[in-house]
Amino acid sequence: FLKFNNLDKSIKFMHSHNLDIILLQEVLVTECLDQVALFKKCLGCAYHFYHPKLVVDNVKIGNLILSRYPLTLVYNDSTFQIVKIKMNDQTKYPQEEIYLINVHLNCDLLCHKQKRKIGKIIEEIKNIKKQNENSKKQTRLLMAGDFNLVTWSENLKNLSTEIRLVPSNEYTFPSNYPLVKYDYVFQIGLDDNIKLEVPQVTLSDHLPLLISI
């Protein structure tokens, strides 16, 4: 989640990197503060999908996908959302579709909750691959977010059999003194030289992931 006194700084940080696509978790919407509308306006993203994971009275907290390119919802779950984005001619993949999965799994020390959701993610990735194979299209997919799983987790190993983990040795949580890695990036069909950075900024409780494809 974004620390309330860091909201302006967070917007400036994201704006300074001129991001085309942004995946966020624990985005807040209330009667007094609509972070979805604020991010769209300040970051120049015309397209978005927001799923409130938690709703209490008039307070919503959920996952947000922002994009400069048109997006279509493919699958919506309480802990992960899948969209496909149509890239334009100025990108590395002109007029192609790239699938995005924004993940925020629940924390469960025994990992039972994560295991069930990882199973569903794998199922949906297989569906996407099959559909593209039938249409003779190459699957291009990027998945990122907070998995609430440590690097040696069996669930991550199972996920890595279906989609490639983008390597990084940087810990991501807590941001002020990172001790563990909960946040990961996976990809299919994108450049193997995909660049992943973990800026050391304490604007949230997790360190951010910057991805260049």
Coordinates of C-alpha atoms in Angstrom, one line a residue:
F1 CA 0.0 0.0 0.0
L2 CA 1.1 3.6 -0.6
K3 CA 1.8 5.5 2.6
F4 CA -0.6 8.4 2.7
N5 CA 2.0 11.1 3.1
N6 CA 3.8 9.7 0.1
L7 CA 1.0 9.9 -2.5
D8 CA 2.3 13.0 -4.3
K9 CA 5.8 11.6 -4.2
S10 CA 4.6 8.3 -5.6
I11 CA 2.9 10.0 -8.5
K12 CA 6.0 12.0 -9.2
F13 CA 8.1 8.9 -9.1
M14 CA 5.9 7.1 -11.6
H15 CA 5.6 10.1 -13.8
S16 CA 9.3 10.6 -14.0
H17 CA 9.8 7.1 -15.5
N18 CA 7.2 7.8 -18.3
L19 CA 5.5 4.4 -17.7
D20 CA 3.3 2.9 -20.5
I21 CA 1.8 0.2 -18.2
I22 CA 1.4 0.3 -14.4
L23 CA 0.3 -2.6 -12.2
L24 CA -0.6 -1.6 -8.6
Q25 CA -2.0 -3.3 -5.6
E26 CA -4.0 -2.0 -2.6
V27 CA -5.3 1.1 -4.4
L28 CA -7.7 3.1 -2.3
V29 CA -11.1 4.5 -3.4
T30 CA -13.2 6.4 -1.0
E31 CA -15.7 9.3 -1.2
C32 CA -12.9 11.7 -0.3
L33 CA -10.0 10.1 -2.2
D34 CA -10.2 8.3 -5.5
Q35 CA -6.7 7.0 -6.2
V36 CA -7.8 5.4 -9.5
A37 CA -9.0 8.6 -11.0
L38 CA -6.0 10.5 -9.6
F39 CA -3.5 8.1 -11.0
K40 CA -5.2 8.1 -14.4
K41 CA -5.3 11.9 -14.6
C42 CA -1.7 12.5 -13.4
L43 CA 0.0 9.6 -15.2
G44 CA -1.7 10.1 -18.6
C45 CA -3.1 6.6 -18.8
A46 CA -6.4 6.5 -20.8
Y47 CA -7.2 2.9 -20.1
H48 CA -7.6 1.0 -16.8
F49 CA -9.1 -1.9 -15.0
Y50 CA -9.8 -1.8 -11.2
H51 CA -10.9 -4.7 -9.1
P52 CA -11.8 -3.9 -5.4
K53 CA -10.5 -6.8 -3.4
L54 CA -12.0 -5.4 -0.1
V55 CA -15.1 -3.3 0.2
V56 CA -16.2 -1.9 3.6
D57 CA -19.0 0.6 3.5
N58 CA -17.8 3.3 1.0
V59 CA -14.1 2.2 1.2
K60 CA -12.6 0.1 -1.5
I61 CA -9.1 -1.4 -1.8
G62 CA -8.0 -3.3 -4.8
N63 CA -5.8 -4.0 -7.8
L64 CA -5.3 -1.5 -10.6
I65 CA -4.0 -1.8 -14.1
L66 CA -3.2 1.4 -15.9
S67 CA -2.3 1.5 -19.6
R68 CA -1.6 4.0 -22.4
Y69 CA -2.8 1.3 -24.8
P70 CA -6.4 -0.1 -25.2
L71 CA -7.0 -3.1 -22.9
T72 CA -9.6 -5.8 -22.7
L73 CA -10.5 -7.9 -19.6
V74 CA -9.8 -11.6 -20.0
Y75 CA -10.2 -13.0 -16.5
N76 CA -11.1 -11.4 -13.1
D77 CA -10.3 -13.1 -9.8
S78 CA -10.2 -11.6 -6.3
T79 CA -6.5 -11.9 -6.2
F80 CA -5.4 -11.6 -9.8
Q81 CA -6.7 -10.0 -13.0
I82 CA -5.8 -10.8 -16.6
V83 CA -6.1 -8.2 -19.4
K84 CA -4.8 -8.1 -23.0
I85 CA -3.3 -5.0 -24.4
K86 CA -3.1 -4.0 -28.1
M87 CA 0.4 -2.5 -28.7
N88 CA 0.8 0.3 -31.2
D89 CA 3.3 0.8 -34.1
Q90 CA 5.8 2.7 -31.9
T91 CA 6.4 -0.3 -29.6
K92 CA 8.7 -3.3 -29.9
Y93 CA 5.6 -5.5 -30.7
P94 CA 3.6 -3.4 -33.2
Q95 CA -0.1 -4.3 -33.4
E96 CA 0.4 -7.4 -31.2
E97 CA -1.5 -8.3 -28.1
I98 CA 0.3 -8.7 -24.8
Y99 CA -1.4 -10.4 -21.9
L100 CA -0.9 -8.8 -18.4
I101 CA -1.5 -10.5 -15.1
N102 CA -1.7 -8.3 -12.0
V103 CA -1.2 -10.4 -8.9
H104 CA -1.8 -9.9 -5.1
L105 CA -2.1 -13.2 -3.3
N106 CA -3.3 -13.4 0.2
C107 CA -0.8 -14.0 3.0
D108 CA -1.0 -17.5 4.4
L109 CA 1.9 -18.9 6.4
L110 CA 1.1 -22.5 5.4
C111 CA 0.7 -21.3 1.8
H112 CA -2.6 -23.1 1.2
K113 CA -4.3 -20.0 -0.1
Q114 CA -1.4 -19.2 -2.4
K115 CA -1.3 -22.8 -3.7
R116 CA -5.0 -22.7 -4.8
K117 CA -4.5 -19.4 -6.6
I118 CA -1.3 -20.4 -8.2
G119 CA -3.1 -23.5 -9.5
K120 CA -5.8 -21.2 -11.0
I121 CA -3.2 -18.9 -12.6
I122 CA -1.5 -21.9 -14.2
E123 CA -4.9 -23.0 -15.5
E124 CA -5.6 -19.6 -17.1
I125 CA -2.1 -19.4 -18.6
K126 CA -2.6 -22.8 -20.2
N127 CA -5.9 -21.5 -21.6
I128 CA -4.2 -18.5 -23.1
K129 CA -1.5 -20.6 -24.7
K130 CA -4.0 -23.0 -26.2
Q131 CA -6.2 -20.2 -27.6
N132 CA -3.1 -18.6 -29.3
E133 CA -1.9 -21.9 -30.6
N134 CA -5.3 -22.5 -32.2
S135 CA -5.2 -19.0 -33.7
K136 CA -1.6 -19.5 -34.8
K137 CA -0.5 -16.5 -32.6
Q138 CA 2.6 -16.3 -30.4
T139 CA 1.8 -16.0 -26.8
R140 CA 3.3 -12.8 -25.2
L141 CA 2.5 -12.5 -21.5
L142 CA 3.9 -10.5 -18.6
M143 CA 2.9 -11.2 -14.9
A144 CA 3.9 -9.2 -11.9
G145 CA 2.9 -8.4 -8.4
D146 CA 3.0 -9.4 -4.7
F147 CA 2.8 -13.2 -4.4
N148 CA 3.4 -13.4 -0.6
L149 CA 5.8 -16.3 -1.3
V150 CA 9.5 -16.6 -0.5
T151 CA 11.9 -17.5 -3.3
W152 CA 12.3 -21.2 -2.3
S153 CA 8.5 -21.8 -2.3
E154 CA 7.3 -24.9 -4.0
N155 CA 4.4 -22.9 -5.4
L156 CA 6.8 -20.7 -7.2
K157 CA 8.6 -23.7 -8.6
N158 CA 5.4 -25.1 -9.9
L159 CA 4.5 -21.8 -11.5
S160 CA 7.9 -21.6 -13.2
T161 CA 7.2 -24.8 -15.1
E162 CA 4.5 -22.9 -17.0
I163 CA 6.0 -19.4 -17.3
R164 CA 9.5 -18.1 -17.1
L165 CA 10.7 -16.2 -14.0
V166 CA 12.6 -13.0 -14.7
P167 CA 15.7 -13.3 -12.5
S168 CA 16.4 -10.8 -9.7
N169 CA 18.3 -11.1 -6.4
E170 CA 16.8 -8.0 -4.9
Y171 CA 14.7 -8.3 -1.7
T172 CA 11.5 -6.3 -1.8
F173 CA 9.9 -6.3 1.6
P174 CA 9.7 -4.3 3.8
S175 CA 10.9 -1.3 1.7
N176 CA 12.7 0.5 4.5
Y177 CA 14.8 -2.6 5.3
P178 CA 14.2 -5.4 2.8
L179 CA 14.6 -8.8 4.4
V180 CA 12.6 -11.1 2.0
K181 CA 11.4 -11.2 -1.6
Y182 CA 7.6 -11.4 -2.1
D183 CA 7.4 -9.6 -5.5
Y184 CA 8.2 -11.3 -8.8
V185 CA 8.0 -10.9 -12.6
F186 CA 7.3 -13.7 -15.0
Q187 CA 7.1 -13.7 -18.8
I188 CA 6.3 -15.7 -21.9
G189 CA 7.3 -14.8 -25.4
L190 CA 9.1 -11.5 -24.5
D191 CA 12.7 -10.6 -25.0
D192 CA 15.0 -12.8 -22.8
N193 CA 16.9 -9.6 -22.2
I194 CA 13.9 -8.1 -20.4
K195 CA 15.3 -5.6 -17.9
L196 CA 14.1 -5.7 -14.2
E197 CA 15.1 -3.0 -11.7
V198 CA 14.2 -2.7 -8.0
P199 CA 14.5 1.0 -7.1
Q200 CA 15.3 1.6 -3.5
V201 CA 12.4 4.0 -2.7
T202 CA 10.3 3.7 0.4
L203 CA 7.1 5.1 -1.0
S204 CA 5.2 1.9 -0.2
D205 CA 5.6 -1.0 2.2
H206 CA 7.1 -2.9 -0.8
L207 CA 9.9 -1.8 -3.2
P208 CA 8.6 -1.2 -6.7
L209 CA 9.5 -3.3 -9.8
L210 CA 10.5 -1.4 -13.0
I211 CA 10.3 -3.6 -16.1
S212 CA 11.5 -2.7 -19.6
I213 CA 10.6 -4.9 -22.6

